[in-house]
Coordinates of C-alpha atoms and ligand atoms in Angstrom, one line a residue:
M115 CA 97.4 106.4 141.0
N116 CA 99.9 104.8 138.6
L117 CA 99.1 104.2 134.9
P118 CA 97.5 100.7 134.9
E119 CA 99.3 97.9 133.1
S120 CA 96.1 96.5 131.7
I121 CA 92.4 97.1 131.7
Q122 CA 89.5 94.6 131.3
V123 CA 87.1 95.6 128.5
G124 CA 84.3 93.0 128.2
P125 CA 85.9 89.6 127.9
F126 CA 89.3 91.0 126.8
R127 CA 92.3 92.3 128.7
Y128 CA 93.8 95.4 127.0
G129 CA 97.4 96.1 127.7
V130 CA 98.3 99.7 128.5
S131 CA 101.6 101.2 127.5
A132 CA 103.1 104.6 127.1
E133 CA 105.5 105.8 124.5
Q134 CA 107.3 109.2 124.3
K135 CA 105.5 110.2 121.1
L136 CA 102.9 108.6 118.9
E137 CA 102.6 108.8 115.1
G138 CA 100.9 111.9 113.9
D139 CA 101.3 113.6 117.3
R140 CA 98.3 111.7 118.6
W141 CA 97.9 111.5 122.3
G142 CA 96.5 108.0 122.4
H143 CA 95.7 104.9 120.2
C144 CA 93.6 101.8 120.7
D145 CA 94.7 98.8 118.7
A146 CA 91.6 96.6 118.6
N147 CA 93.4 93.7 117.0
W148 CA 96.2 93.4 119.5
R149 CA 94.1 94.8 122.4
I150 CA 96.7 97.4 123.3
I151 CA 96.1 101.0 124.4
T152 CA 99.0 103.2 123.9
L153 CA 99.3 106.7 125.4
A154 CA 101.9 109.4 124.5
K155 CA 104.0 110.6 127.4
D156 CA 104.4 113.8 125.5
M157 CA 101.2 115.5 126.4
P158 CA 99.9 117.8 129.2
P159 CA 99.9 115.8 132.4
R160 CA 96.2 116.3 133.1
Q161 CA 95.3 115.3 129.6
Q162 CA 96.6 111.7 130.1
S163 CA 93.7 110.4 132.2
V164 CA 91.1 111.8 129.9
T165 CA 93.0 110.3 126.9
L166 CA 93.0 106.9 128.7
L167 CA 89.3 107.0 129.2
H168 CA 88.9 108.0 125.5
E169 CA 90.9 105.0 124.4
I170 CA 88.9 102.7 126.8
I171 CA 85.7 103.9 125.2
H172 CA 87.2 103.1 121.7
A173 CA 88.0 99.6 123.1
A174 CA 84.4 99.2 124.4
D175 CA 83.1 100.5 121.1
D176 CA 85.0 97.8 119.3
V177 CA 84.4 94.9 121.7
F178 CA 80.6 95.6 121.8
N179 CA 80.2 96.8 118.2
I180 CA 78.6 100.1 119.3
D181 CA 79.7 102.1 116.3
L182 CA 80.3 105.4 118.1
K183 CA 81.4 108.5 116.2
E184 CA 84.7 110.2 117.2
H185 CA 82.7 113.1 118.6
Q186 CA 80.6 110.8 120.8
V187 CA 83.8 109.1 122.1
Q188 CA 85.2 112.6 122.9
V189 CA 82.0 113.7 124.8
L190 CA 81.8 110.5 126.8
A191 CA 85.4 110.6 127.8
H192 CA 85.2 114.2 129.0
S193 CA 81.9 113.7 130.8
L194 CA 83.0 110.4 132.5
A195 CA 86.4 111.9 133.5
Q196 CA 84.6 114.9 135.1
A197 CA 82.0 112.7 136.9
L198 CA 84.5 110.1 138.1
S199 CA 87.0 112.8 139.2
S200 CA 84.3 114.6 141.2
M201 CA 83.8 111.4 143.2
G202 CA 87.6 110.9 143.7
A203 CA 87.3 107.8 141.6
W204 CA 89.5 108.8 138.7
P205 CA 92.9 110.6 138.9
E206 CA 93.3 114.0 137.2
K207 CA 96.7 112.7 136.3
F208 CA 98.8 109.6 136.6
E209 CA 102.1 109.4 138.6
Ligands
ZN271 ZN1 89.4 108.8 119.3

C-alpha cells in the first residue's frame, strides 16, 4: 500500500505529506488549521503506519472535539494498528 495522498476525517479532507525530517525530530504532525498530516521519512519503516494512525486520531480529536490526552492517542493508535494489521486491513509499512 502506498502512503495515501489524503484522508477523510469527518467533513474534512486531510492532506498527507512526507518530509525527510520534522522539527524536533518528531515522527508526525497534524496541522488542524490547514488540515495537513505530515510524516517524517526519517523513521523506522514499520513505525510510519502507526504514526499515520496516531495523526489521524489527532485529526479526529480536533474535528470532533474529543479532547484526548497524548497517552490516549498513543494507546488508540497502537491498538488500532495491531487490530487492523491482524485483519490484513492496514499495512505494517508503506511502499
Ligand atoms: Zn501525538
